[in-house]
Short mmCIF file of C-alpha atoms in Angstrom, two decimals:
data_model
loop_
_atom_site.label_atom_id
_atom_site.label_comp_id
_atom_site.label_asym_id
_atom_site.label_seq_id
_atom_site.Cartn_x
_atom_site.Cartn_y
_atom_site.Cartn_z
CA UNK Z 178 -6.41 -23.28 30.89
CA UNK Z 179 -3.94 -20.43 31.35
CA UNK Z 180 -1.05 -21.53 28.61
CA UNK Z 181 -1.29 -18.42 26.91
CA UNK Z 182 0.90 -16.68 29.19
CA UNK Z 183 3.34 -18.95 27.61
CA UNK Z 184 3.21 -18.14 24.32
CA UNK Z 185 6.60 -16.41 23.72
CA UNK Z 186 7.02 -13.36 23.60
CA UNK Z 187 8.31 -12.69 19.92
CA UNK Z 188 7.87 -9.77 17.76
CA UNK Z 189 5.59 -12.31 14.85
CA UNK Z 190 3.66 -13.32 17.34
CA UNK Z 191 2.28 -10.90 18.75
CA UNK Z 192 -0.46 -10.71 17.45
CA UNK Z 193 -0.83 -14.23 17.38
CA UNK Z 194 -0.99 -13.98 21.30
CA UNK Z 195 -3.02 -11.64 20.84
CA UNK Z 196 -5.64 -13.55 19.04
CA UNK Z 197 -5.59 -15.89 21.09
CA UNK Z 198 -6.91 -13.47 23.85
CA UNK Z 199 -10.07 -12.79 22.18
CA UNK Z 200 -10.52 -15.98 21.54
CA UNK Z 201 -9.97 -17.07 24.61
CA UNK Z 202 -12.61 -13.84 25.90
CA UNK Z 203 -15.03 -14.58 23.20
CA UNK Z 204 -14.70 -18.13 24.57
CA UNK Z 205 -15.96 -17.32 28.48
CA UNK Z 206 -15.39 -14.85 31.03
CA UNK Z 207 -11.91 -14.56 31.87
CA UNK Z 208 -10.98 -16.06 35.97
CA UNK Z 209 -8.99 -13.86 38.42
CA UNK Z 210 -6.01 -15.82 36.97
CA UNK Z 211 -5.98 -14.93 33.07
CA UNK Z 212 -7.65 -11.41 34.26
CA UNK Z 213 -4.05 -11.21 36.21
CA UNK Z 214 -2.56 -12.78 32.74
CA UNK Z 215 -3.96 -10.06 30.29
CA UNK Z 216 -2.79 -7.08 32.21
CA UNK Z 217 0.59 -8.54 32.60
CA UNK Z 218 1.33 -9.58 29.01
CA UNK Z 219 0.28 -5.98 27.83
CA UNK Z 220 2.58 -4.85 30.33
CA UNK Z 221 5.19 -5.86 28.68
CA UNK Z 222 4.92 -4.13 25.69
CA UNK Z 223 3.01 -0.53 24.30
CA UNK Z 224 2.62 -2.68 21.48
CA UNK Z 225 0.76 -5.35 22.65
CA UNK Z 226 -2.32 -3.69 24.14
CA UNK Z 227 -2.99 -1.88 20.38
CA UNK Z 228 -3.23 -5.24 19.10
CA UNK Z 229 -5.01 -6.71 21.35
CA UNK Z 230 -7.86 -3.70 21.40
CA UNK Z 231 -7.06 -3.57 17.09
CA UNK Z 232 -7.98 -7.40 17.16
CA UNK Z 233 -10.91 -7.32 19.12
CA UNK Z 234 -12.57 -5.07 17.33
CA UNK Z 235 -11.92 -6.93 13.79
CA UNK Z 236 -14.01 -9.50 15.42
CA UNK Z 237 -16.47 -7.43 16.81
CA UNK Z 238 -16.62 -6.34 13.20
CA UNK Z 239 -16.66 -10.28 11.36
CA UNK Z 240 -19.09 -11.04 13.98
CA UNK Z 241 -21.38 -8.09 12.90
CA UNK Z 242 -21.24 -9.01 9.42
CA UNK Z 243 -21.40 -12.86 10.16
CA UNK Z 244 -24.36 -12.20 11.78
CA UNK Z 245 -25.92 -9.96 8.55
CA UNK Z 246 -24.21 -12.76 6.62
CA UNK Z 247 -26.29 -15.41 8.47
CA UNK Z 248 -29.70 -13.07 8.13
CA UNK Z 249 -29.06 -12.62 4.73
CA UNK Z 250 -29.17 -16.37 4.01
CA UNK Z 251 -32.89 -16.76 6.04
CA UNK Z 252 -34.46 -13.34 3.15
CA UNK Z 253 -33.25 -15.63 1.18
CA UNK Z 254 -34.27 -18.78 0.91
CA UNK Z 255 -37.53 -17.64 2.03
CA UNK Z 256 -38.14 -20.29 4.32
CA UNK Z 257 -41.47 -21.99 4.21
CA UNK Z 258 -43.80 -19.71 5.36
CA UNK Z 259 -44.67 -19.85 9.45
CA UNK Z 260 -48.20 -18.62 9.90
CA UNK Z 261 -51.01 -17.18 7.55
CA UNK Z 262 -50.52 -13.66 9.07
CA UNK Z 263 -46.65 -13.94 7.07
CA UNK Z 264 -48.73 -15.20 4.00
CA UNK Z 265 -50.79 -12.24 3.88
CA UNK Z 266 -48.94 -10.58 3.36
CA UNK Z 267 -46.01 -11.80 0.80
CA UNK Z 268 -47.44 -10.16 -1.63
CA UNK Z 269 -47.02 -6.75 -0.01
CA UNK Z 270 -43.41 -8.23 0.04
CA UNK Z 271 -42.99 -9.28 -3.34
CA UNK Z 272 -43.95 -5.35 -4.63
CA UNK Z 273 -42.05 -4.32 -1.80
CA UNK Z 274 -39.19 -6.29 -3.01
CA UNK Z 275 -38.14 -2.62 -4.91
CA UNK Z 276 -37.50 -0.96 -2.28
CA UNK Z 277 -35.67 -3.85 -0.10
CA UNK Z 278 -33.41 -2.91 -2.75
CA UNK Z 279 -33.07 0.30 -1.68
CA UNK Z 280 -33.61 -0.87 1.54
CA UNK Z 281 -29.93 -2.80 0.94
CA UNK Z 282 -27.54 0.35 0.01
CA UNK Z 283 -28.76 2.30 2.98
CA UNK Z 284 -26.17 -0.73 3.93
CA UNK Z 285 -27.69 -0.64 7.70
CA UNK Z 286 -29.05 -4.18 8.91
CA UNK Z 287 -31.06 -6.21 7.16
CA UNK Z 288 -30.63 -8.97 8.83
CA UNK Z 289 -33.62 -10.05 11.19
CA UNK Z 290 -34.15 -11.55 14.15
CA UNK Z 291 -34.04 -14.61 14.08
CA UNK Z 292 -30.55 -16.18 13.64
CA UNK Z 293 -31.76 -19.29 11.82
CA UNK Z 294 -29.65 -19.25 8.58
CA UNK Z 295 -28.68 -21.68 5.82
CA UNK Z 296 -26.53 -22.66 7.56
CA UNK Z 297 -27.63 -23.56 10.53
CA UNK Z 298 -27.75 -26.96 10.88
CA UNK Z 299 -24.55 -27.54 9.88
CA UNK Z 300 -22.69 -30.15 12.18
CA UNK Z 301 -22.65 -33.85 13.16
CA UNK Z 302 -25.38 -35.60 13.94
CA UNK Z 303 -25.71 -39.09 15.60
CA UNK Z 304 -27.94 -40.83 17.00
CA UNK Z 305 -26.82 -44.34 19.69
CA UNK Z 306 -28.18 -48.07 18.84
CA UNK Z 307 -30.95 -49.02 19.86
CA UNK Z 308 -32.42 -45.64 18.91
CA UNK Z 309 -34.05 -43.15 16.19
CA UNK Z 310 -34.15 -39.79 15.04
CA UNK Z 311 -36.26 -37.15 13.33
CA UNK Z 312 -34.29 -33.91 12.22
CA UNK Z 313 -35.79 -30.93 10.21
CA UNK Z 314 -32.37 -28.68 8.08
CA UNK Z 315 -32.59 -25.94 7.48
CA UNK Z 316 -33.97 -26.52 3.92
CA UNK Z 317 -37.34 -28.09 5.57
CA UNK Z 318 -34.72 -31.45 3.96
CA UNK Z 319 -36.17 -34.19 6.73
CA UNK Z 320 -33.41 -36.53 7.70
CA UNK Z 321 -34.38 -40.18 10.10
CA UNK Z 322 -31.36 -40.74 11.15
CA UNK Z 323 -31.33 -44.96 12.64
CA UNK Z 324 -30.11 -47.27 15.02
CA UNK Z 325 -26.37 -46.01 15.45
CA UNK Z 326 -25.97 -43.88 12.21
CA UNK Z 327 -23.70 -40.40 13.09
CA UNK Z 328 -24.24 -38.17 9.61
CA UNK Z 329 -22.53 -34.64 9.16
CA UNK Z 330 -24.00 -32.39 8.00
CA UNK Z 331 -22.42 -29.56 5.59
CA UNK Z 332 -24.20 -27.12 3.39
CA UNK Z 333 -23.27 -24.05 1.71
CA UNK Z 334 -24.84 -21.70 -0.06
CA UNK Z 335 -24.62 -23.51 -3.38
CA UNK Z 336 -24.57 -27.15 -2.37
CA UNK Z 337 -26.43 -29.02 0.31
CA UNK Z 338 -23.87 -32.16 1.49
CA UNK Z 339 -24.31 -34.60 3.62
CA UNK Z 340 -21.60 -36.81 4.82
CA UNK Z 341 -23.28 -40.48 5.42
CA UNK Z 342 -19.86 -41.85 8.08
CA UNK Z 343 -21.81 -44.45 9.79
CA UNK Z 344 -25.28 -46.56 9.41
CA UNK Z 345 -28.69 -45.95 7.38
CA UNK Z 346 -30.91 -42.90 6.92
CA UNK Z 347 -33.47 -41.66 5.23
CA UNK Z 348 -33.23 -38.40 2.99
CA UNK Z 349 -36.76 -36.46 2.53
CA UNK Z 350 -35.49 -33.74 0.04
CA UNK Z 351 -36.99 -30.30 -0.29
CA UNK Z 352 -37.09 -28.98 -3.69
CA UNK Z 353 -34.12 -26.60 -4.10
CA UNK Z 354 -32.43 -26.28 -7.99
CA UNK Z 355 -29.76 -24.15 -7.19
CA UNK Z 356 -28.40 -26.36 -4.85
CA UNK Z 357 -27.71 -30.13 -5.40
CA UNK Z 358 -28.42 -32.48 -2.06
CA UNK Z 359 -25.59 -35.29 -2.15
CA UNK Z 360 -25.06 -37.56 0.70
CA UNK Z 361 -21.33 -38.70 0.55
CA UNK Z 362 -20.65 -42.08 1.91
CA UNK Z 363 -17.54 -43.87 1.66
CA UNK Z 364 -15.95 -43.72 -1.68
CA UNK Z 365 -19.27 -42.17 -3.16
CA UNK Z 366 -22.16 -40.25 -3.32
CA UNK Z 367 -25.96 -39.85 -4.33
CA UNK Z 368 -27.30 -36.78 -5.19
CA UNK Z 369 -31.28 -36.42 -5.42
CA UNK Z 370 -32.74 -35.55 -7.83
CA UNK Z 371 -36.34 -35.46 -6.58
CA UNK Z 372 -37.13 -36.62 -3.00
CA UNK Z 373 -36.90 -39.45 -0.95
CA UNK Z 374 -34.07 -41.95 -0.56
CA UNK Z 375 -32.29 -43.71 2.00
CA UNK Z 376 -28.63 -44.99 2.23
CA UNK Z 377 -27.40 -47.31 4.47
CA UNK Z 378 -23.23 -48.45 4.99
CA UNK Z 379 -22.73 -51.61 6.18
CA UNK Z 380 -18.89 -53.24 6.29
CA UNK Z 381 -17.81 -52.39 2.79
CA UNK Z 382 -21.66 -52.30 1.00
CA UNK Z 383 -23.90 -48.90 0.08
CA UNK Z 384 -27.16 -50.04 -0.19
CA UNK Z 385 -29.68 -47.18 -1.85
CA UNK Z 386 -32.75 -47.73 -2.08
CA UNK Z 387 -35.45 -44.96 -3.49
CA UNK Z 388 -39.66 -44.40 -2.63
CA UNK Z 389 -39.52 -41.36 -4.35
CA UNK Z 390 -38.75 -39.10 -7.31
CA UNK Z 391 -34.96 -39.75 -8.66
CA UNK Z 392 -31.37 -40.25 -7.80
CA UNK Z 393 -27.82 -40.13 -9.37
CA UNK Z 394 -25.50 -43.01 -7.55
CA UNK Z 395 -21.18 -42.16 -8.22
CA UNK Z 396 -19.60 -45.39 -6.35
CA UNK Z 397 -16.80 -43.64 -6.87
CA UNK Z 398 -15.61 -39.93 -6.90
CA UNK Z 399 -12.89 -40.61 -8.92
CA UNK Z 400 -14.14 -42.11 -11.67
CA UNK Z 401 -15.43 -40.31 -14.75
CA UNK Z 402 -18.97 -39.93 -14.94
CA UNK Z 403 -19.77 -41.70 -18.12
CA UNK Z 404 -22.02 -43.84 -18.05
CA UNK Z 405 -25.33 -42.62 -16.10
CA UNK Z 406 -28.56 -45.01 -18.03
CA UNK Z 407 -30.35 -46.21 -15.67
CA UNK Z 408 -31.39 -50.31 -15.44
CA UNK Z 409 -29.22 -51.68 -17.96
CA UNK Z 410 -27.67 -55.10 -17.46
CA UNK Z 411 -24.44 -54.65 -18.37
CA UNK Z 412 -24.50 -52.12 -14.85
CA UNK Z 413 -21.84 -53.88 -13.43
CA UNK Z 414 -19.32 -52.01 -14.56
CA UNK Z 415 -20.59 -48.54 -13.69
CA UNK Z 416 -19.61 -46.64 -11.79
CA UNK Z 417 -22.59 -44.11 -11.95
CA UNK Z 418 -25.91 -44.67 -12.55
CA UNK Z 419 -29.64 -42.32 -12.61
CA UNK Z 420 -32.21 -44.75 -11.22
CA UNK Z 421 -36.32 -43.75 -9.75
CA UNK Z 422 -38.32 -44.31 -7.70
CA UNK Z 423 -38.63 -48.56 -6.72
CA UNK Z 424 -35.01 -49.64 -7.55
CA UNK Z 425 -32.40 -50.65 -4.99
CA UNK Z 426 -29.03 -50.15 -5.88
CA UNK Z 427 -25.92 -51.72 -4.29
CA UNK Z 428 -23.09 -50.13 -4.76
CA UNK Z 429 -19.14 -50.36 -2.57
CA UNK Z 430 -16.10 -48.71 -2.99
CA UNK Z 431 -14.61 -48.89 -6.77
CA UNK Z 432 -18.09 -49.60 -8.31
CA UNK Z 433 -21.92 -50.61 -8.94
CA UNK Z 434 -23.21 -54.07 -8.52
CA UNK Z 435 -26.52 -54.25 -8.69
CA UNK Z 436 -29.91 -52.54 -9.21
CA UNK Z 437 -33.04 -53.98 -8.64
CA UNK Z 438 -35.91 -53.31 -8.96
CA UNK Z 439 -38.54 -53.59 -5.61
CA UNK Z 440 -42.25 -53.77 -5.39
CA UNK Z 441 -44.24 -52.26 -3.30
CA UNK Z 442 -44.49 -54.67 -0.49
CA UNK Z 443 -40.32 -54.93 -0.39
CA UNK Z 444 -40.23 -51.50 -0.83
CA UNK Z 445 -42.65 -51.15 2.60
CA UNK Z 446 -40.90 -53.03 4.23
CA UNK Z 447 -37.12 -52.03 4.00
CA UNK Z 448 -38.63 -48.44 5.44
CA UNK Z 449 -40.56 -49.63 8.10
CA UNK Z 450 -38.10 -48.99 10.24
CA UNK Z 451 -38.96 -45.17 9.44
CA UNK Z 452 -41.64 -45.87 12.01
CA UNK Z 453 -39.87 -47.89 14.17
CA UNK Z 454 -41.08 -51.12 13.02
CA UNK Z 455 -38.70 -54.01 12.00
CA UNK Z 456 -40.23 -56.13 9.68
CA UNK Z 457 -39.68 -59.68 8.30
CA UNK Z 458 -41.82 -61.44 5.47
CA UNK Z 459 -40.27 -65.34 5.50
CA UNK Z 460 -36.48 -64.20 6.14
CA UNK Z 461 -33.26 -67.24 7.66
CA UNK Z 462 -33.07 -66.86 11.01
CA UNK Z 463 -29.75 -65.70 10.71
CA UNK Z 464 -30.96 -62.30 8.93
CA UNK Z 465 -32.93 -61.73 11.12
CA UNK Z 466 -30.70 -62.16 14.14
CA UNK Z 467 -28.22 -59.57 12.32
CA UNK Z 468 -31.14 -57.26 11.36
CA UNK Z 469 -32.53 -56.81 14.67
CA UNK Z 470 -28.09 -57.04 16.34
CA UNK Z 471 -28.26 -53.17 15.42
CA UNK Z 472 -31.05 -52.45 17.44
CA UNK Z 473 -29.88 -53.55 20.41
CA UNK Z 474 -26.14 -53.57 22.09
CA UNK Z 475 -26.57 -57.49 23.32
CA UNK Z 476 -24.63 -59.42 21.77
CA UNK Z 477 -27.65 -62.78 19.83
CA UNK Z 478 -25.96 -65.50 19.11
CA UNK Z 479 -27.74 -68.76 17.78
CA UNK Z 480 -26.80 -71.53 19.00
CA UNK Z 481 -27.81 -73.82 17.60
CA UNK Z 482 -26.63 -73.91 13.62
CA UNK Z 483 -29.34 -76.37 12.40
CA UNK Z 484 -32.40 -73.98 12.96
CA UNK Z 485 -30.05 -70.47 11.24
CA UNK Z 486 -32.13 -71.77 8.22
CA UNK Z 487 -35.97 -71.42 10.55
CA UNK Z 488 -37.90 -68.87 8.26
CA UNK Z 489 -38.58 -66.16 10.06
CA UNK Z 490 -41.78 -63.53 9.85
CA UNK Z 491 -43.41 -60.87 11.44
CA UNK Z 492 -43.62 -57.30 12.76
CA UNK Z 493 -41.70 -55.95 15.62
CA UNK Z 494 -41.33 -52.49 17.28
CA UNK Z 495 -37.84 -50.94 17.14
CA UNK Z 496 -38.04 -49.86 21.32
CA UNK Z 497 -39.23 -53.80 22.26
CA UNK Z 498 -36.69 -56.01 20.43
CA UNK Z 499 -37.89 -58.01 23.74
CA UNK Z 500 -41.58 -58.84 21.77
CA UNK Z 501 -38.43 -61.26 18.41
CA UNK Z 502 -37.51 -63.29 21.37
CA UNK Z 503 -41.24 -63.97 22.16
CA UNK Z 504 -42.39 -64.55 19.30
CA UNK Z 505 -39.36 -66.62 18.71
CA UNK Z 506 -40.06 -68.55 22.10
CA UNK Z 507 -44.21 -68.44 21.59
CA UNK Z 508 -44.20 -69.50 17.27
CA UNK Z 509 -41.58 -71.71 16.90
CA UNK Z 510 -41.06 -73.81 19.96
CA UNK Z 511 -37.18 -71.98 20.06
CA UNK Z 512 -35.94 -71.15 23.54
CA UNK Z 513 -34.45 -67.43 24.16
CA UNK Z 514 -31.64 -67.59 27.21
CA UNK Z 515 -30.44 -64.47 28.84
CA UNK Z 516 -26.15 -65.03 29.50
CA UNK Z 517 -24.16 -62.34 31.43
CA UNK Z 518 -24.99 -58.94 31.13
CA UNK Z 519 -24.62 -58.83 27.06
CA UNK Z 520 -25.39 -61.63 25.88
CA UNK Z 521 -28.82 -64.15 24.23
CA UNK Z 522 -28.77 -67.78 23.33
CA UNK Z 523 -31.11 -68.80 21.61
CA UNK Z 524 -31.09 -72.64 21.03
CA UNK Z 525 -33.77 -75.24 20.71
CA UNK Z 526 -35.90 -75.94 23.48
CA UNK Z 527 -35.22 -79.00 24.49
CA UNK Q 576 -55.76 -4.17 17.40
CA UNK Q 577 -57.87 -1.18 15.35
CA UNK Q 578 -54.84 1.06 15.35
CA UNK Q 579 -53.14 -1.59 13.00
CA UNK Q 580 -52.87 0.89 10.49
CA UNK Q 581 -52.22 3.23 12.69
CA UNK Q 582 -48.83 1.31 13.33
CA UNK Q 583 -47.88 0.97 10.50
CA UNK Q 584 -48.23 4.26 9.38
CA UNK Q 585 -44.78 4.67 10.79
CA UNK Q 586 -41.80 2.76 13.35
CA UNK Q 587 -40.70 5.92 12.95
CA UNK Q 588 -44.11 7.68 15.51
CA UNK Q 589 -43.70 4.36 17.64
CA UNK Q 590 -39.89 4.98 18.40
CA UNK Q 591 -40.07 8.82 19.50
CA UNK Q 592 -42.72 8.07 21.72
CA UNK Q 593 -41.36 5.10 23.70
CA UNK Q 594 -37.37 6.18 23.46
CA UNK Q 595 -37.05 7.33 26.97
CA UNK Q 596 -38.39 3.33 28.27
CA UNK Q 597 -36.05 2.39 24.98
CA UNK Q 598 -33.17 3.86 26.57
CA UNK Q 599 -33.90 2.68 29.35
CA UNK Q 600 -33.85 -0.93 28.92
CA UNK Q 601 -30.33 -0.09 27.29
CA UNK Q 602 -28.80 1.44 30.30
CA UNK Q 603 -30.18 -1.80 32.00
CA UNK Q 604 -28.34 -4.25 30.66
CA UNK Q 605 -25.85 -2.72 29.33
CA UNK Q 606 -22.85 -2.16 31.97
CA UNK Q 607 -21.27 1.38 30.25
CA UNK Q 608 -23.12 4.25 29.76
CA UNK Q 609 -21.55 5.99 26.77
CA UNK Q 610 -23.25 3.73 23.67
CA UNK Q 611 -26.65 4.31 24.19
CA UNK Q 612 -27.86 6.53 21.39
CA UNK Q 613 -25.70 4.42 18.49
CA UNK Q 614 -28.00 1.39 19.65
CA UNK Q 615 -31.18 3.15 20.21
CA UNK Q 616 -30.20 4.25 16.67
CA UNK Q 617 -29.22 0.34 14.72
CA UNK Q 618 -32.53 -1.01 16.75
CA UNK Q 619 -33.70 1.61 14.34
CA UNK Q 620 -32.15 1.59 11.38
CA UNK Q 621 -32.99 -2.38 12.48
CA UNK Q 622 -36.45 -1.65 13.00
CA UNK Q 623 -36.79 -0.17 9.58
CA UNK Q 624 -35.39 -1.83 7.83
CA UNK Q 625 -36.89 -5.34 8.93
CA UNK Q 626 -40.33 -3.90 8.28
CA UNK Q 627 -39.57 -2.86 4.72
CA UNK Q 628 -38.71 -6.70 4.04
CA UNK Q 629 -41.90 -8.12 6.03
CA UNK Q 630 -44.24 -6.02 7.56
CA UNK Q 631 -44.57 -5.87 11.07
CA UNK Q 632 -47.44 -6.44 13.29
CA UNK Q 633 -46.59 -4.89 16.30
CA UNK Q 634 -43.30 -2.69 15.68
CA UNK Q 635 -43.74 -1.60 19.30
CA UNK Q 636 -42.76 -5.15 20.59
CA UNK Q 637 -40.67 -5.46 17.98
CA UNK Q 638 -38.53 -2.95 18.64
CA UNK Q 639 -38.05 -3.35 22.42
CA UNK Q 640 -36.40 -6.69 21.37
CA UNK Q 641 -34.25 -5.85 19.03
CA UNK Q 642 -32.81 -2.94 21.00
CA UNK Q 643 -32.45 -5.73 24.53
CA UNK Q 644 -30.47 -8.07 22.06
CA UNK Q 645 -28.59 -5.10 20.65
CA UNK Q 646 -27.55 -4.01 24.23
CA UNK Q 647 -26.67 -7.62 24.86
CA UNK Q 648 -24.94 -8.24 22.33
CA UNK Q 649 -23.24 -4.89 23.08
CA UNK Q 650 -22.13 -7.20 26.19
CA UNK Q 651 -20.99 -9.63 24.38
CA UNK Q 652 -18.88 -7.51 22.75
CA UNK Q 653 -14.87 -8.19 23.06
CA UNK Q 654 -13.91 -4.56 22.55
CA UNK Q 655 -16.69 -4.10 25.57
CA UNK Q 656 -15.05 -6.77 27.84
CA UNK Q 657 -11.92 -5.78 26.80
CA UNK Q 658 -12.53 -2.17 28.72
CA UNK Q 659 -13.99 -4.03 31.86
CA UNK Q 660 -10.07 -6.27 32.28
CA UNK Q 661 -7.55 -3.79 31.61
CA UNK Q 662 -7.04 -2.52 34.68
CA UNK Q 663 -5.83 1.13 33.37
CA UNK Q 664 -8.48 1.28 30.95
CA UNK Q 665 -9.06 4.63 31.99
CA UNK Q 666 -6.09 6.32 29.31
CA UNK Q 667 -7.02 6.30 26.11
CA UNK Q 668 -6.11 4.16 24.24
CA UNK Q 669 -9.86 2.41 24.11
CA UNK Q 670 -11.60 5.65 23.76
CA UNK Q 671 -9.44 6.87 21.30
CA UNK Q 672 -11.70 6.17 17.94
CA UNK Q 673 -7.96 5.81 16.00
CA UNK Q 674 -9.13 4.84 12.42
CA UNK Q 675 -9.33 1.12 11.63
CA UNK Q 676 -8.35 0.10 8.29
CA UNK Q 677 -12.49 -0.13 7.81
CA UNK Q 678 -13.16 3.31 7.65
CA UNK Q 679 -11.37 3.19 4.12
CA UNK Q 680 -14.02 1.18 2.73
CA UNK Q 681 -17.84 1.01 2.50
CA UNK Q 682 -19.65 -1.78 4.47
CA UNK Q 683 -20.44 -3.90 1.47
CA UNK Q 684 -16.65 -3.75 0.44
CA UNK Q 685 -15.40 -4.72 3.97
CA UNK Q 686 -18.62 -7.72 4.41
CA UNK Q 687 -17.14 -8.42 0.53
CA UNK Q 688 -13.14 -9.23 2.18
CA UNK Q 689 -14.14 -10.40 5.30
CA UNK Q 690 -15.97 -12.93 3.50
CA UNK Q 691 -13.38 -14.24 1.21
CA UNK Q 692 -11.10 -14.02 4.15
CA UNK Q 693 -12.79 -16.54 6.42
CA UNK Q 694 -13.16 -18.37 2.51
CA UNK Q 695 -9.43 -18.69 2.34
CA UNK Q 696 -8.87 -20.38 6.14
CA UNK Q 697 -7.44 -23.94 5.78
CA UNK Q 698 -10.58 -26.57 5.99
CA UNK Q 699 -10.87 -26.78 9.75
CA UNK Q 700 -10.33 -23.39 10.83
CA UNK Q 701 -12.59 -22.29 8.47
CA UNK Q 702 -15.08 -24.30 10.14
CA UNK Q 703 -14.18 -23.51 13.35
CA UNK Q 704 -14.74 -19.66 12.33
CA UNK Q 705 -18.03 -20.15 9.80
CA UNK Q 706 -20.17 -22.11 13.10
CA UNK Q 707 -18.71 -18.90 15.52
CA UNK Q 708 -19.78 -16.03 13.34
CA UNK Q 709 -22.72 -17.24 10.99
CA UNK Q 710 -24.25 -19.77 13.13
CA UNK Q 711 -23.93 -18.05 16.26
CA UNK Q 712 -22.85 -21.07 18.12
CA UNK Q 713 -20.85 -20.96 21.36
CA UNK Q 714 -16.47 -21.99 21.25
CA UNK Q 715 -17.90 -24.45 24.03
CA UNK Q 716 -19.82 -26.06 21.53
CA UNK Q 717 -18.58 -26.06 18.40
CA UNK Q 718 -15.73 -27.94 20.13
CA UNK Q 719 -18.05 -30.39 21.41
CA UNK Q 720 -19.72 -30.34 17.84
CA UNK Q 721 -15.92 -31.26 16.55
CA UNK Q 722 -14.99 -33.48 18.94
CA UNK Q 723 -12.44 -30.65 19.80
CA UNK Q 724 -10.98 -29.40 22.43
CA UNK Q 725 -12.08 -26.25 23.64
CA UNK Q 726 -8.52 -24.59 23.42
CA UNK Q 727 -8.26 -25.97 19.99
CA UNK Q 728 -11.39 -24.26 19.36
CA UNK Q 729 -9.82 -21.51 20.88
CA UNK Q 730 -6.58 -21.66 19.02
CA UNK Q 731 -8.97 -22.56 15.28
CA UNK Q 732 -10.09 -19.26 15.78
CA UNK Q 733 -7.42 -16.85 17.07
CA UNK Q 734 -5.45 -18.72 13.41
CA UNK Q 735 -9.21 -17.34 11.35
CA UNK Q 736 -9.09 -13.90 13.24
CA UNK Q 737 -4.98 -13.15 12.28
CA UNK Q 738 -5.09 -14.54 8.98
CA UNK Q 739 -8.31 -12.12 8.06
CA UNK Q 740 -6.40 -9.02 9.50
CA UNK Q 741 -3.33 -9.49 7.39
CA UNK Q 742 -5.82 -10.65 4.84
CA UNK Q 743 -7.60 -7.50 4.92
CA UNK Q 744 -4.76 -5.43 5.87
CA UNK Q 745 -2.93 -6.83 2.15
CA UNK Q 746 -5.68 -5.53 0.45
CA UNK Q 747 -6.11 -2.22 1.72
CA UNK Q 748 -2.68 -1.83 0.93
CA UNK Q 749 -3.15 -3.11 -2.51
CA UNK Q 750 -5.99 -1.03 -2.99
CA UNK Q 751 -4.97 2.41 -1.27
CA UNK Q 752 -1.55 1.60 -3.86
CA UNK Q 753 -3.43 1.20 -7.10
CA UNK Q 754 -4.96 4.89 -5.78
CA UNK Q 755 -2.53 6.89 -5.15
CA UNK Q 756 -1.41 6.03 -8.85
CA UNK Q 757 -4.60 6.79 -9.71
CA UNK Q 758 -4.04 10.05 -8.13
CA UNK Q 759 -0.26 10.19 -9.96
CA UNK Q 760 -1.54 9.66 -12.82
CA UNK Q 761 -4.11 12.55 -12.89
CA UNK Q 762 -1.36 14.36 -11.46
CA UNK Q 763 0.98 14.23 -14.95
CA UNK Q 764 -2.03 14.29 -16.98
CA UNK Q 765 -2.36 18.17 -14.99
#
């Protein structure tokens, strides 16, 4: 805790050391020993104290300005009206916009109490295996994180950027023409021109599913944004496509692999996870197991190769995947055996 | 409720009416007494400005809340903490109002300058600084969010502060030189 004391006290590092003390004080209360160290450092040279005070004041000033900035953002970005009373006054507020401009000229606090700002939901968000989570971001956009997912929200004043580092997420984008909404994934990105889409990254592939509106998919950041017309059969050579609702785009690190049209049923089925369910419609047991495995830390093994292609259907709650096993046993006559702490084996019953 | 229109009429009248109880609030929260008036004035100005942007339903409540927040905030100021930590704080340095560089600037100018300075910080340092200053996230929480140690986060903050300081001083030196040039030209032309 007290390394700060050990910084060399040469001319150059006086302000660095002072800045470190300021940071330390901003981080929390100093304990007795740290206070003593601080006073020792101050006693070494009169410039230490001056520098410390100067930087402390600067930091306070920067805090003020930061808060004002946060307040200004929350004013200019008109958060959704929370109650009708605010609505009633909205017209009045507009009329007084001119007055506000004058009030701004008095450069006093136009920041309001709420700390909420356009950037207030920046940061890392994650879900554990089997967990799902809905986030509402500062601009009103909603992100639904599926199992085992990590995103990094990085909003700025002119862009809304989300890095999908792992897993799967669905994005319901609040319209804001001035600030594009971009999901960065692998080498590429998905830019919302409209409203709702989900992105899943697995192995080297990224799978984008558009449920409403339009998105632009760039497989690679580096490639020039040459062509962007949708549903062209020659799509395989493309690095960028613009697609509408019902389309599924799969891309890898270099180019767009495929663009397919999904009918309503399959689209809904692919997005059932948002409702907390897994839905299978006559799929291979092996792909069902693969999908189920995303939601559990258990290792699920198909012990008999010849049952891999058994067809499985059904509708299972994500928070109770044992029902999958029950269903396999009841409907397909298979046997599911727990092996050790962490594995389930699926095998023929006899 | 019947006096809603009365309340609307003047934040100032509410402020005057409750000024002494507001002062008690400040004294209760503030560890040093010197700044009571400053805080009351700031609370009034903030409430007033907020009321102009969106009319405040309950000016009295708002005033008290603002006052309390400002007092709490005053305590969290590093320069306030510093007075407590420095043993011989009786001597003049802290009390003296030595002019810091910003005195030469308007509030908008200084804000612009500092935002510029922050924008020039290296990526991670900038991220930490913004989270702290603009989003008001505590340093310990930033460390958790970014998966770095608290001491690394503190170092980013220190570096950010130092760089911003350099940037502002540089900009001010330039500005003063330009001003001098203008002055000299005027002298010459006279």
